[in-house]
mmCIF file of C-alpha atoms in Angstrom:
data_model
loop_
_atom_site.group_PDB
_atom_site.id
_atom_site.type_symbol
_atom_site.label_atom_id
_atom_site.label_comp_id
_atom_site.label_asym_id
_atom_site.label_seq_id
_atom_site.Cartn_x
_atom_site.Cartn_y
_atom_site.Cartn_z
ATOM 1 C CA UNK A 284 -106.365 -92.449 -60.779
ATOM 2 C CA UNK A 285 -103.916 -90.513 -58.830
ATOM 3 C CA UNK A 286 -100.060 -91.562 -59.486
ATOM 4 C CA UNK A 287 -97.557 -90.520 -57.365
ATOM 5 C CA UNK A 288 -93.820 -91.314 -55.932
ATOM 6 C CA UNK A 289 -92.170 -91.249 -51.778
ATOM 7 C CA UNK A 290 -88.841 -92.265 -51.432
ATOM 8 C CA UNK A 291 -86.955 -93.388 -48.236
ATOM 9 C CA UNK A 292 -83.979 -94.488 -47.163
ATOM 10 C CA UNK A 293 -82.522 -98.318 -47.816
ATOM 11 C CA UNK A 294 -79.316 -100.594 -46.986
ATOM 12 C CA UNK A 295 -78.671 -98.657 -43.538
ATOM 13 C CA UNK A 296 -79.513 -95.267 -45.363
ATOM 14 C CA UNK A 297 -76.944 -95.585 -47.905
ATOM 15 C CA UNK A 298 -79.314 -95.375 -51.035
ATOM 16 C CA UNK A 299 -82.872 -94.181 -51.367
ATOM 17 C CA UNK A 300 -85.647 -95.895 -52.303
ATOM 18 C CA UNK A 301 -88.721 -94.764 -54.502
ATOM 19 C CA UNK A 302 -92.160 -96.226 -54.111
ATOM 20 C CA UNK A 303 -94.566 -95.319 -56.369
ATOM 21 C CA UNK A 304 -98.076 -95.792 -55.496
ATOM 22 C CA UNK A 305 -101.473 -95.363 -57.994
ATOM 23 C CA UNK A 306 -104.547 -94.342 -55.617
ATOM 24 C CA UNK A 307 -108.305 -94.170 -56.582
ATOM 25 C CA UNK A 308 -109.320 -90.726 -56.713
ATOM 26 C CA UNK A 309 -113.389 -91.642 -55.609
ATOM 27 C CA UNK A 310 -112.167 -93.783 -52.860
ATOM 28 C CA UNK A 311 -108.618 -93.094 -52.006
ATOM 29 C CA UNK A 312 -107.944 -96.943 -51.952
ATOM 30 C CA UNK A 313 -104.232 -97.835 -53.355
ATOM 31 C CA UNK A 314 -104.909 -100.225 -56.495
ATOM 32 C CA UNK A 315 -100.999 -100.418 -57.133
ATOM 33 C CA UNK A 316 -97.628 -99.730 -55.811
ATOM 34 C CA UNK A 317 -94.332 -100.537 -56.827
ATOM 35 C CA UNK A 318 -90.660 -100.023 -56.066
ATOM 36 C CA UNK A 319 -88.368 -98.388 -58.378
ATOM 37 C CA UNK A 320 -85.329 -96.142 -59.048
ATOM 38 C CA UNK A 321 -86.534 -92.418 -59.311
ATOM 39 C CA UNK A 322 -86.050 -92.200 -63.206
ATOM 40 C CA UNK A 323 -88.186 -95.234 -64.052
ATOM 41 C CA UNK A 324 -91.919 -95.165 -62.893
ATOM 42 C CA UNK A 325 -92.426 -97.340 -65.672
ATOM 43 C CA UNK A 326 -92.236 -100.256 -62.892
ATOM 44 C CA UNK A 327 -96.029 -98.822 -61.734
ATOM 45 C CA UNK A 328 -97.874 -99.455 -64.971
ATOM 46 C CA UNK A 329 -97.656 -103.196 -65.039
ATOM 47 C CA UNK A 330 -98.743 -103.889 -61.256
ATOM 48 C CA UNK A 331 -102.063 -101.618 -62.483
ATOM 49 C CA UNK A 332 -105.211 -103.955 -62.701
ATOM 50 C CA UNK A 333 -106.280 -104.578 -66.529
ATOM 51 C CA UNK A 334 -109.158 -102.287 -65.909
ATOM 52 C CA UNK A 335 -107.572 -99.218 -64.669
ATOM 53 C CA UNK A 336 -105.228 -99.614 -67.836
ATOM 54 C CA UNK A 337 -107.884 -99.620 -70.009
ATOM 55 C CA UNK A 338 -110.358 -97.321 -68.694
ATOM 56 C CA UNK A 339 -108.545 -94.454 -66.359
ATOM 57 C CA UNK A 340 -107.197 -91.289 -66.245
ATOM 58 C CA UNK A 341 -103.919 -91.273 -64.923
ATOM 59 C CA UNK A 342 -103.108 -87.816 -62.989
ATOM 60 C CA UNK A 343 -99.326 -86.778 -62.050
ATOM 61 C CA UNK A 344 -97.114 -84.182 -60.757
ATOM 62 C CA UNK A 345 -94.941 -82.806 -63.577
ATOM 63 C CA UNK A 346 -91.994 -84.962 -62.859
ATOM 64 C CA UNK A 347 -91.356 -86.075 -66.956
ATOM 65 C CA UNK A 348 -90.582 -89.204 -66.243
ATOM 66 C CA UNK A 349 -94.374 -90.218 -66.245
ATOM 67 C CA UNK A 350 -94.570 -88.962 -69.635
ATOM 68 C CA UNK A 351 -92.278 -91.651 -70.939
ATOM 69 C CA UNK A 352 -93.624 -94.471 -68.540
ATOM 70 C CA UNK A 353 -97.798 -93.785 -68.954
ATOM 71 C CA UNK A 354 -99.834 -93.590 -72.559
ATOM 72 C CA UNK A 355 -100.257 -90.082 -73.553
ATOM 73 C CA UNK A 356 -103.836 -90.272 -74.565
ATOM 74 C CA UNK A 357 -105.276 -90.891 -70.565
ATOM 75 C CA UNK A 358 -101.949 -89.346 -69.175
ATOM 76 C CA UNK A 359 -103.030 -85.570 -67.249
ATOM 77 C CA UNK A 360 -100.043 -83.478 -65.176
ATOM 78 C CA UNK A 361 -100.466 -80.780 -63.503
ATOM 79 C CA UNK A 362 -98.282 -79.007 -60.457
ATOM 80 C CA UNK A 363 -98.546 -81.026 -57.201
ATOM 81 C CA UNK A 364 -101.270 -79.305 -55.194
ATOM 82 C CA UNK A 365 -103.627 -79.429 -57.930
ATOM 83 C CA UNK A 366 -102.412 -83.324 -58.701
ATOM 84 C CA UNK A 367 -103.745 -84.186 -55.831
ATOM 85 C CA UNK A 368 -107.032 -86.321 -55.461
ATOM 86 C CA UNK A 369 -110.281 -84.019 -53.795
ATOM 87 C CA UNK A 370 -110.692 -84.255 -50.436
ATOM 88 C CA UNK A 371 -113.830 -86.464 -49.090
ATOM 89 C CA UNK A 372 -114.364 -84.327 -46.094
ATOM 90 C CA UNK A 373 -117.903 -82.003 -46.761
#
């Protein structure tokens, strides 16, 4: 499971907006996403399925706020490009 964060702009562009999405690494299907403020990602790990709580690796950037918000046991970081989920293409 791939975990990541995009922000954007809301309220006419006065205040950006985080969304923080948790993607399938096999299939590259989005299981879970969830808006937040940028220092609590925490707001992700309850929109999760049961079953990808239970039984996943969870894979981040290094941003250390996914430390505090995802269990340390399943919890992997590394730097961004090699965060990111294999490409399908042969």
């Amino acid at each position: 499971m791939a975990l990541d964060e995009m922000w954007t702009f809301g309220g006419q562009r006065r205040r950006k907006v985080w969304l923080w999405r948790a993607v399938e690494r096999a299939s590259r299907r989005v299981v879970a996403w969830a808006g937040a403020t940028r220092l609590r990602p925490g707001g992700l790990w309850w929109p999760l399925p049961k079953r990808y709580r239970r039984h996943c690796w969870y894979f981040t950037d290094l941003f250390p706020a996914y430390a505090q918000a995802l269990p340390a046991g399943p919890h992997r970081s590394a730097p961004k490009a090699k965060a990111k989920p294999p490409s399908s293409k042969p």
